[in-house]
Amino acid sequence: MILNKLLNTSKYCPINNKKNTKEYFVSLLTLKGQYKNSNYYITNHCMAYINENYLKLKAGYLFPEIGRRVREFAAANPGKDIIRMGIGDVTQPLTPTILKAFHDGVEEMGHKSTFKGYGPEQGYDFLREAIAENDYKLRGVNISADEIFVSDGSKCDTGNIQEIFGDNNIIAICDPVYPVYADTTVMSGKTGACQANGYFDNIVYMPCNEANGFIPELPATRPDLIFLCFPNNPTGTVATKEVLKLWVDYAIKNKSIILYDAAYEAYITEDTIPHSIFEIEGAKSVAIEFRSFSKTAGFTGTRCAFTVIPNELFAYDLKGNQVAVKPLWMRRHTTKFNGVSYPVQKAAAAIYSEEGKKEVKGLIAYYLENARIIRESLSALGYTVFGGINAPYVWVKTKNNLTSWKFFDKLLNDANVVGTPGSGFGPAGEGYFRFSAFADRENVIKAMARIKNLTY
Ligand SMILES: Cc1ncc(COP(=O)(O)O)c(C=O)c1O
């Protein structure tokens, strides 16, 4: 029947002016092995098709839209001193020890005896072992170097990870949160359409609001993959051991997998807050962890991060057989990625030297002091503020119930300060605003003085 429908509705190809043959459709349907998307094939097959999932995405990614508005404002107001506290990009340079290691790595590339070509796709042992020792073993967590995959960024890893999981998985995402999780879920074809309220069908949203302290509650509908991000971007909230234990137990009980983004782990100042989900008993059987040197050591432009997939993490095939996840990511990583450059990995390894550790601590203390200034200044001005203690982000409730974008425009026009509208992180972020503490100190102080003069 489906074949007849295809033959009857097949159109003439505008390029070769021919109709597809019965043999063509038979082979196409056989190849696809499924008829449910057969409408897709009704046009004559003589053109390249796009991934239709991209059409479901909302118009623009948040940060390009901020960039557009700021460019328009700057063009209309030349000479205005605009302070940027929007996109979460760092401003302080690489520290001396890291820079020296970077230079040394480059120097080695210039000599035949030390030159390196392709390295191991998963990262050099010297870096993976430094990570295992310092980020895990010293915290009492047993992660071995062979469970660590070095990459060029957590943005890529948190997006790409979905590729090794089936399209039939249901994904749970906090609202608001780093937009990459939702957008890459859409791109990978795991969702339906975007509804008027901004939610995509087939995603389990977990609202994070003042009432729950911006900590998601366990979902009523069981998801297969659960994105968690602590310290959180954008709310700056952290999860206690008790909270993470609830999630790990939930994942064990429900055979779900937690995708734990700990890009801001280095900003945790309170001793009782876990730095890794693997500090929680049982987590190695249900979680993948993403870490990045971007915000830890100023690597946003240098590019280096890593993903940890424990040997004991399993998912299931359609017959219900357990399948180890790590070999799948290994296959994906080694097929589609050729490793981070040697000098960059040398620079990253220097973060774990005694001097490197001290310098990076200083860098983080600088940004956290900015966060304190933002938090306390805005609080003194009567704003309700969250975060900024264990995270470089301060999450602020707008005044006079302004929408996030109205507040963005007011701040840009009246104070020439750029922040990030909370609604850009998800519908529940409406009415909130994110300030990033990554600006220069003098700009942070100047921005706070300008906000003090805002009139409503
Ligand atoms: C929560 C979160 N994860 C990951 C990233 C991206 O990190 P990377 O620079 O390693 O791609 C960011 C960057 O802003 C982030 O906020």
Short mmCIF file of C-alpha atoms and ligand atoms in Angstrom, two decimals:
data_model
loop_
_atom_site.label_atom_id
_atom_site.label_comp_id
_atom_site.label_asym_id
_atom_site.label_seq_id
_atom_site.Cartn_x
_atom_site.Cartn_y
_atom_site.Cartn_z
CA MET A 1 0.00 0.00 0.00
CA ILE A 2 2.73 2.38 0.97
CA LEU A 3 4.53 1.53 -2.24
CA ASN A 4 1.44 2.37 -4.30
CA LYS A 5 1.06 5.64 -2.45
CA LEU A 6 4.65 6.53 -3.19
CA LEU A 7 4.30 5.61 -6.85
CA ASN A 8 1.00 7.49 -7.23
CA THR A 9 2.22 10.64 -5.58
CA SER A 10 5.76 10.65 -6.91
CA LYS A 11 6.43 13.90 -8.70
CA TYR A 12 8.63 14.59 -11.67
CA CYS A 13 12.09 15.59 -10.60
CA PRO A 14 12.71 19.20 -11.59
CA ILE A 15 16.29 18.30 -12.44
CA ASN A 16 16.10 15.13 -14.57
CA ASN A 17 12.37 15.33 -15.40
CA LYS A 18 11.88 11.64 -14.51
CA LYS A 19 9.71 9.85 -12.02
CA ASN A 20 11.25 7.41 -9.59
CA THR A 21 10.75 3.75 -10.51
CA LYS A 22 9.04 1.07 -8.45
CA GLU A 23 12.45 -0.58 -7.97
CA TYR A 24 13.79 2.66 -6.57
CA PHE A 25 11.05 2.94 -3.93
CA VAL A 26 11.31 -0.74 -3.03
CA SER A 27 15.02 -0.39 -2.41
CA LEU A 28 14.53 2.85 -0.49
CA LEU A 29 11.90 1.35 1.82
CA THR A 30 13.95 -1.80 2.29
CA LEU A 31 16.97 0.26 3.15
CA LYS A 32 15.08 2.30 5.70
CA GLY A 33 13.37 -0.78 7.14
CA GLN A 34 10.45 1.31 8.39
CA TYR A 35 7.45 3.00 6.89
CA LYS A 36 6.41 5.37 9.61
CA ASN A 37 8.09 8.40 8.03
CA SER A 38 6.96 7.51 4.54
CA ASN A 39 5.63 11.02 3.82
CA TYR A 40 9.22 12.02 3.74
CA TYR A 41 9.83 9.99 0.60
CA ILE A 42 6.80 11.13 -1.36
CA THR A 43 8.72 13.77 -3.28
CA ASN A 44 10.97 12.47 -5.97
CA HIS A 45 14.37 11.60 -4.58
CA CYS A 46 16.57 13.93 -6.55
CA MET A 47 17.66 16.51 -4.01
CA ALA A 48 19.61 16.74 -0.77
CA TYR A 49 17.42 16.79 2.33
CA ILE A 50 18.14 18.68 5.50
CA ASN A 51 17.87 17.35 9.03
CA GLU A 52 14.29 18.52 9.71
CA ASN A 53 14.98 18.62 13.44
CA TYR A 54 16.92 21.83 12.92
CA LEU A 55 13.70 23.50 11.76
CA LYS A 56 12.18 22.82 15.18
CA LEU A 57 14.82 24.93 16.93
CA LYS A 58 13.81 28.33 18.12
CA ALA A 59 15.05 31.23 16.00
CA GLY A 60 18.44 31.95 17.48
CA TYR A 61 20.81 30.65 20.07
CA LEU A 62 20.73 32.99 23.06
CA PHE A 63 24.20 34.47 22.76
CA PRO A 64 24.05 35.45 19.07
CA GLU A 65 20.80 37.30 19.87
CA ILE A 66 22.51 39.18 22.71
CA GLY A 67 25.39 39.96 20.34
CA ARG A 68 22.97 41.30 17.73
CA ARG A 69 21.25 43.65 20.18
CA VAL A 70 24.55 44.90 21.58
CA ARG A 71 25.97 45.50 18.07
CA GLU A 72 22.85 47.46 17.09
CA PHE A 73 23.06 49.55 20.27
CA ALA A 74 26.80 50.19 19.78
CA ALA A 75 26.26 51.23 16.15
CA ALA A 76 23.51 53.66 17.16
CA ASN A 77 25.53 54.98 20.13
CA PRO A 78 29.15 55.22 19.06
CA GLY A 79 31.60 55.98 21.86
CA LYS A 80 29.39 54.51 24.62
CA ASP A 81 31.41 52.43 27.09
CA ILE A 82 29.54 49.12 27.16
CA ILE A 83 30.34 46.76 30.03
CA ARG A 84 29.84 43.11 29.10
CA MET A 85 28.69 40.78 31.83
CA GLY A 86 26.60 38.61 29.55
CA ILE A 87 28.24 35.67 27.84
CA GLY A 88 30.14 33.53 30.33
CA ASP A 89 33.56 34.17 28.84
CA VAL A 90 36.62 34.71 31.01
CA THR A 91 38.73 37.88 30.81
CA GLN A 92 41.95 37.09 32.72
CA PRO A 93 44.95 35.69 30.82
CA LEU A 94 46.50 32.25 31.21
CA THR A 95 48.64 32.15 34.35
CA PRO A 96 52.49 32.05 34.08
CA THR A 97 53.02 28.34 34.81
CA ILE A 98 50.35 27.30 32.35
CA LEU A 99 51.63 29.72 29.73
CA LYS A 100 55.18 28.41 30.13
CA ALA A 101 54.03 24.80 29.66
CA PHE A 102 52.08 25.93 26.58
CA HIS A 103 55.23 27.62 25.15
CA ASP A 104 57.34 24.55 25.99
CA GLY A 105 54.85 22.37 24.14
CA VAL A 106 55.03 24.61 21.09
CA GLU A 107 58.84 24.59 21.25
CA GLU A 108 58.86 20.78 21.30
CA MET A 109 56.82 20.77 18.11
CA GLY A 110 59.63 22.68 16.40
CA HIS A 111 62.31 20.04 16.88
CA LYS A 112 62.57 16.73 15.10
CA SER A 113 63.46 14.85 18.28
CA THR A 114 60.41 16.09 20.22
CA PHE A 115 57.92 16.74 17.41
CA LYS A 116 54.50 15.09 17.82
CA GLY A 117 52.05 14.16 15.10
CA TYR A 118 48.66 12.66 15.85
CA GLY A 119 48.40 11.85 19.53
CA PRO A 120 46.03 9.40 21.22
CA GLU A 121 42.48 10.57 20.49
CA GLN A 122 41.48 10.13 24.15
CA GLY A 123 44.32 12.38 25.31
CA TYR A 124 47.93 11.89 26.36
CA ASP A 125 48.49 9.68 29.39
CA PHE A 126 50.33 12.47 31.23
CA LEU A 127 47.15 14.58 31.26
CA ARG A 128 44.69 11.76 31.90
CA GLU A 129 46.78 10.52 34.79
CA ALA A 130 47.09 14.03 36.27
CA ILE A 131 43.29 14.37 36.08
CA ALA A 132 42.66 10.96 37.68
CA GLU A 133 45.10 11.70 40.48
CA ASN A 134 44.17 15.32 41.29
CA ASP A 135 40.51 15.68 40.42
CA TYR A 136 39.45 12.26 41.67
CA LYS A 137 41.93 10.26 43.76
CA LEU A 138 42.74 13.22 46.02
CA ARG A 139 39.02 13.51 46.71
CA GLY A 140 38.75 9.83 47.53
CA VAL A 141 37.18 8.90 44.20
CA ASN A 142 38.57 6.00 42.25
CA ILE A 143 38.53 7.01 38.59
CA SER A 144 41.27 5.60 36.40
CA ALA A 145 42.98 7.37 33.50
CA ASP A 146 41.39 4.95 31.02
CA GLU A 147 37.91 6.21 32.00
CA ILE A 148 38.87 9.79 31.00
CA PHE A 149 38.45 11.21 27.50
CA VAL A 150 40.19 14.52 26.81
CA SER A 151 38.39 16.74 24.31
CA ASP A 152 38.25 20.28 22.98
CA GLY A 153 35.27 21.33 25.09
CA SER A 154 32.36 20.37 27.27
CA LYS A 155 29.96 22.11 24.91
CA CYS A 156 30.86 19.54 22.25
CA ASP A 157 30.88 16.64 24.69
CA THR A 158 27.52 17.40 26.32
CA GLY A 159 26.00 17.71 22.84
CA ASN A 160 27.79 14.80 21.18
CA ILE A 161 27.17 12.31 23.98
CA GLN A 162 23.60 11.86 22.78
CA GLU A 163 24.85 10.21 19.63
CA ILE A 164 25.71 6.97 21.45
CA PHE A 165 22.22 6.74 22.98
CA GLY A 166 19.12 5.71 21.04
CA ASP A 167 16.66 8.21 19.60
CA ASN A 168 13.95 6.49 21.63
CA ASN A 169 15.40 7.88 24.90
CA ILE A 170 13.45 10.47 26.86
CA ILE A 171 15.66 13.30 28.09
CA ALA A 172 15.14 15.29 31.28
CA ILE A 173 16.46 18.83 31.45
CA CYS A 174 16.36 21.47 34.18
CA ASP A 175 14.55 24.67 33.40
CA PRO A 176 16.36 27.08 33.32
CA VAL A 177 19.74 25.65 32.30
CA TYR A 178 22.65 25.93 29.85
CA PRO A 179 20.76 25.90 26.51
CA VAL A 180 23.04 23.40 24.77
CA TYR A 181 21.35 20.36 26.37
CA ALA A 182 17.90 21.17 24.97
CA ASP A 183 19.11 22.34 21.56
CA THR A 184 21.29 19.28 20.96
CA THR A 185 18.44 17.02 22.11
CA VAL A 186 16.28 18.65 19.44
CA MET A 187 19.01 18.36 16.80
CA SER A 188 19.42 14.67 17.58
CA GLY A 189 15.76 14.03 16.80
CA LYS A 190 14.62 12.99 20.27
CA THR A 191 11.90 15.64 20.59
CA GLY A 192 8.67 16.71 19.01
CA ALA A 193 7.76 20.25 18.08
CA CYS A 194 8.32 23.37 20.16
CA GLN A 195 5.09 24.49 21.85
CA ALA A 196 3.97 28.10 22.32
CA ASN A 197 5.20 28.00 25.93
CA GLY A 198 8.73 27.31 24.71
CA TYR A 199 8.76 23.63 25.72
CA PHE A 200 9.54 20.86 23.24
CA ASP A 201 7.34 17.78 23.19
CA ASN A 202 9.06 14.65 24.53
CA ILE A 203 11.47 16.46 26.84
CA VAL A 204 10.85 16.10 30.58
CA TYR A 205 11.39 19.60 31.97
CA MET A 206 12.33 19.96 35.60
CA PRO A 207 11.45 23.48 36.77
CA CYS A 208 14.01 25.11 39.07
CA ASN A 209 12.57 28.07 40.88
CA GLU A 210 12.62 30.01 44.12
CA ALA A 211 10.18 27.57 45.70
CA ASN A 212 12.49 24.56 45.26
CA GLY A 213 15.69 26.53 45.80
CA PHE A 214 16.56 26.05 42.10
CA ILE A 215 17.14 22.35 42.75
CA PRO A 216 15.07 20.10 40.45
CA GLU A 217 12.60 17.70 41.99
CA LEU A 218 12.60 14.05 40.93
CA PRO A 219 10.47 13.91 37.78
CA ALA A 220 6.99 12.39 37.79
CA THR A 221 7.59 10.94 34.32
CA ARG A 222 10.56 8.59 34.13
CA PRO A 223 13.35 9.86 31.83
CA ASP A 224 16.16 7.73 30.39
CA LEU A 225 18.86 10.39 30.33
CA ILE A 226 18.99 13.18 32.91
CA PHE A 227 21.08 16.31 32.42
CA LEU A 228 22.19 17.85 35.72
CA CYS A 229 24.53 20.83 36.03
CA PHE A 230 26.11 21.82 39.34
CA PRO A 231 27.32 24.43 40.15
CA ASN A 232 24.51 25.54 37.95
CA ASN A 233 24.60 27.77 34.95
CA PRO A 234 22.67 30.10 35.14
CA THR A 235 21.35 30.06 38.72
CA GLY A 236 24.69 29.56 40.50
CA THR A 237 23.08 26.93 42.75
CA VAL A 238 24.96 23.87 44.02
CA ALA A 239 23.72 20.40 44.97
CA THR A 240 24.53 18.91 48.34
CA LYS A 241 25.57 15.29 48.80
CA GLU A 242 22.03 14.49 49.95
CA VAL A 243 20.51 15.96 46.80
CA LEU A 244 22.91 14.11 44.52
CA LYS A 245 22.30 10.88 46.44
CA LEU A 246 18.56 11.22 45.72
CA TRP A 247 19.35 11.51 42.01
CA VAL A 248 21.82 8.64 41.96
CA ASP A 249 19.35 6.38 43.79
CA TYR A 250 16.59 7.46 41.40
CA ALA A 251 18.80 6.66 38.39
CA ILE A 252 19.74 3.25 39.80
CA LYS A 253 16.10 2.42 40.49
CA ASN A 254 14.90 3.60 37.08
CA LYS A 255 17.83 2.38 34.96
CA SER A 256 18.41 5.98 33.89
CA ILE A 257 21.76 7.65 33.21
CA ILE A 258 22.76 11.03 34.67
CA LEU A 259 24.74 13.35 32.40
CA TYR A 260 26.47 15.47 35.02
CA ASP A 261 27.98 18.75 33.87
CA ALA A 262 30.51 19.97 36.43
CA ALA A 263 32.09 22.70 34.28
CA TYR A 264 32.10 25.07 37.29
CA GLU A 265 33.27 22.58 39.92
CA ALA A 266 36.39 24.66 40.67
CA TYR A 267 34.17 27.47 42.01
CA ILE A 268 32.85 25.40 44.90
CA THR A 269 33.95 27.13 48.09
CA GLU A 270 31.94 25.23 50.70
CA ASP A 271 33.66 22.07 51.96
CA THR A 272 30.48 20.03 52.23
CA ILE A 273 29.49 20.41 48.57
CA PRO A 274 30.59 17.51 46.32
CA HIS A 275 32.82 18.41 43.37
CA SER A 276 32.03 15.27 41.43
CA ILE A 277 28.95 13.10 41.14
CA PHE A 278 31.29 10.15 41.62
CA GLU A 279 31.67 11.19 45.26
CA ILE A 280 28.20 9.66 45.67
CA GLU A 281 28.02 5.93 46.29
CA GLY A 282 26.72 4.02 43.28
CA ALA A 283 27.17 6.94 40.85
CA LYS A 284 29.74 5.13 38.75
CA SER A 285 27.05 2.73 37.56
CA VAL A 286 24.68 5.51 36.47
CA ALA A 287 26.58 8.69 35.57
CA ILE A 288 28.82 10.37 33.04
CA GLU A 289 30.67 13.50 34.18
CA PHE A 290 31.75 16.45 32.04
CA ARG A 291 34.54 18.79 33.15
CA SER A 292 36.17 21.71 31.41
CA PHE A 293 39.33 23.79 31.85
CA SER A 294 37.52 26.75 30.28
CA LYS A 295 36.27 28.38 33.47
CA THR A 296 38.74 26.66 35.78
CA ALA A 297 41.91 27.98 34.17
CA GLY A 298 40.88 30.45 31.48
CA PHE A 299 40.84 27.94 28.61
CA THR A 300 37.77 29.27 26.77
CA GLY A 301 39.99 30.22 23.83
CA THR A 302 42.62 27.54 24.35
CA ARG A 303 40.03 24.69 24.35
CA CYS A 304 40.46 21.66 26.56
CA ALA A 305 37.98 19.62 28.59
CA PHE A 306 37.30 16.02 29.50
CA THR A 307 34.52 13.50 29.95
CA VAL A 308 34.54 10.64 32.45
CA ILE A 309 32.72 7.42 31.58
CA PRO A 310 33.19 4.74 34.25
CA ASN A 311 33.85 1.16 33.23
CA GLU A 312 30.80 0.02 35.21
CA LEU A 313 28.31 2.20 33.31
CA PHE A 314 25.89 0.16 31.19
CA ALA A 315 22.90 0.97 28.97
CA TYR A 316 20.64 -1.45 27.09
CA ASP A 317 20.08 -2.57 23.53
CA LEU A 318 16.57 -3.10 22.17
CA LYS A 319 16.64 -6.75 23.22
CA GLY A 320 17.32 -5.69 26.80
CA ASN A 321 20.97 -6.77 26.85
CA GLN A 322 23.37 -4.68 28.90
CA VAL A 323 25.91 -2.80 26.81
CA ALA A 324 28.95 -1.01 28.28
CA VAL A 325 28.80 2.70 27.47
CA LYS A 326 32.52 3.51 27.56
CA PRO A 327 33.48 1.45 24.49
CA LEU A 328 30.74 3.19 22.49
CA TRP A 329 32.10 6.63 23.39
CA MET A 330 35.62 5.38 22.70
CA ARG A 331 34.44 4.29 19.24
CA ARG A 332 32.74 7.63 18.63
CA HIS A 333 35.63 9.70 19.97
CA THR A 334 38.34 7.83 18.05
CA THR A 335 36.30 7.87 14.84
CA LYS A 336 35.22 11.51 14.84
CA PHE A 337 37.93 13.29 16.83
CA ASN A 338 41.68 13.38 16.42
CA GLY A 339 42.74 14.64 19.81
CA VAL A 340 43.51 17.98 21.43
CA SER A 341 46.80 19.54 20.31
CA TYR A 342 49.88 18.53 22.26
CA PRO A 343 50.84 22.06 23.51
CA VAL A 344 47.28 22.57 24.81
CA GLN A 345 47.40 19.29 26.72
CA LYS A 346 50.81 20.26 28.12
CA ALA A 347 49.30 23.55 29.27
CA ALA A 348 46.31 21.72 30.80
CA ALA A 349 48.58 19.31 32.68
CA ALA A 350 50.43 22.31 34.17
CA ILE A 351 47.18 23.25 35.98
CA TYR A 352 47.90 20.26 38.24
CA SER A 353 51.48 21.28 39.14
CA GLU A 354 51.94 22.86 42.58
CA GLU A 355 52.48 26.34 41.08
CA GLY A 356 49.67 25.84 38.57
CA LYS A 357 47.23 24.91 41.32
CA LYS A 358 48.10 28.04 43.31
CA GLU A 359 47.75 30.32 40.29
CA VAL A 360 44.43 28.83 39.24
CA LYS A 361 43.12 29.20 42.78
CA GLY A 362 44.03 32.89 42.56
CA LEU A 363 42.18 33.22 39.27
CA ILE A 364 39.05 31.65 40.70
CA ALA A 365 39.28 33.78 43.85
CA TYR A 366 39.39 36.87 41.62
CA TYR A 367 36.17 35.91 39.82
CA LEU A 368 34.48 34.85 43.05
CA GLU A 369 35.30 38.25 44.56
CA ASN A 370 33.61 39.81 41.53
CA ALA A 371 30.62 37.59 42.22
CA ARG A 372 30.54 38.76 45.84
CA ILE A 373 30.60 42.41 44.74
CA ILE A 374 27.75 41.82 42.28
CA ARG A 375 25.71 39.85 44.80
CA GLU A 376 26.11 42.29 47.65
CA SER A 377 25.72 45.43 45.52
CA LEU A 378 22.50 44.24 43.90
CA SER A 379 21.17 42.94 47.18
CA ALA A 380 21.81 46.35 48.79
CA LEU A 381 19.83 47.92 45.93
CA GLY A 382 16.83 45.78 46.81
CA TYR A 383 17.23 43.10 44.15
CA THR A 384 16.58 39.48 45.10
CA VAL A 385 19.76 37.58 44.28
CA PHE A 386 20.84 33.94 44.20
CA GLY A 387 24.08 32.09 43.51
CA GLY A 388 27.51 33.70 43.28
CA ILE A 389 28.94 31.87 46.33
CA ASN A 390 29.99 28.55 44.78
CA ALA A 391 29.64 29.73 41.20
CA PRO A 392 30.69 32.61 38.95
CA TYR A 393 27.05 33.47 38.19
CA VAL A 394 24.64 35.67 40.09
CA TRP A 395 20.97 35.03 39.33
CA VAL A 396 18.81 38.09 39.89
CA LYS A 397 15.09 38.64 39.94
CA THR A 398 14.18 41.62 37.75
CA LYS A 399 12.51 44.59 39.38
CA ASN A 400 8.92 45.67 38.75
CA ASN A 401 8.18 42.28 37.17
CA LEU A 402 10.01 43.27 34.00
CA THR A 403 10.46 40.41 31.56
CA SER A 404 14.03 39.19 31.18
CA TRP A 405 14.46 40.80 27.74
CA LYS A 406 12.83 44.10 28.87
CA PHE A 407 15.33 44.19 31.74
CA PHE A 408 18.13 43.38 29.27
CA ASP A 409 17.12 46.33 27.07
CA LYS A 410 16.76 48.67 30.06
CA LEU A 411 20.18 47.73 31.38
CA LEU A 412 21.76 48.10 27.94
CA ASN A 413 20.08 51.42 27.15
CA ASP A 414 20.18 53.12 30.56
CA ALA A 415 23.33 51.66 32.15
CA ASN A 416 25.20 50.37 29.06
CA VAL A 417 25.65 47.07 30.88
CA VAL A 418 25.12 43.72 29.16
CA GLY A 419 23.84 40.72 31.08
CA THR A 420 21.96 37.59 30.05
CA PRO A 421 18.15 37.35 30.05
CA GLY A 422 17.04 34.45 32.21
CA SER A 423 14.34 33.41 29.74
CA GLY A 424 17.10 32.50 27.29
CA PHE A 425 17.93 29.56 29.57
CA GLY A 426 14.39 28.19 29.50
CA PRO A 427 10.83 29.36 30.11
CA ALA A 428 11.18 29.17 33.92
CA GLY A 429 14.01 31.70 33.68
CA GLU A 430 11.51 34.40 32.69
CA GLY A 431 11.67 37.37 35.06
CA TYR A 432 15.29 36.59 35.98
CA PHE A 433 18.64 37.81 34.78
CA ARG A 434 22.13 36.35 34.92
CA PHE A 435 25.22 38.40 35.75
CA SER A 436 28.54 36.79 34.95
CA ALA A 437 31.44 37.49 37.32
CA PHE A 438 34.04 36.98 34.60
CA ALA A 439 34.44 40.70 33.84
CA ASP A 440 37.42 42.85 34.95
CA ARG A 441 37.12 44.05 38.55
CA GLU A 442 36.98 47.73 37.60
CA ASN A 443 34.18 47.02 35.15
CA VAL A 444 32.23 45.10 37.76
CA ILE A 445 32.48 48.04 40.16
CA LYS A 446 31.59 50.51 37.42
CA ALA A 447 28.61 48.40 36.32
CA MET A 448 27.25 48.19 39.85
CA ALA A 449 27.53 52.00 40.23
CA ARG A 450 25.60 52.49 37.00
CA ILE A 451 22.88 50.04 38.06
CA LYS A 452 22.56 52.01 41.30
CA ASN A 453 21.51 55.02 39.21
CA LEU A 454 18.80 53.17 37.27
CA THR A 455 15.34 54.63 37.68
CA TYR A 456 12.16 52.66 37.20
C1 LIG B 1 27.32 24.48 32.06
C2 LIG B 1 28.33 24.60 30.98
N1 LIG B 1 28.83 23.49 30.44
C3 LIG B 1 29.73 23.54 29.45
C4 LIG B 1 30.17 24.75 28.96
C5 LIG B 1 31.11 24.79 27.79
O1 LIG B 1 32.40 24.59 28.15
P1 LIG B 1 33.54 24.48 27.08
O2 LIG B 1 34.17 25.84 26.94
O3 LIG B 1 34.48 23.46 27.66
O4 LIG B 1 32.99 24.03 25.78
C6 LIG B 1 29.68 25.93 29.49
C7 LIG B 1 30.14 27.21 28.95
O5 LIG B 1 29.64 28.27 29.19
C8 LIG B 1 28.74 25.85 30.53
O6 LIG B 1 28.21 26.95 31.06
#
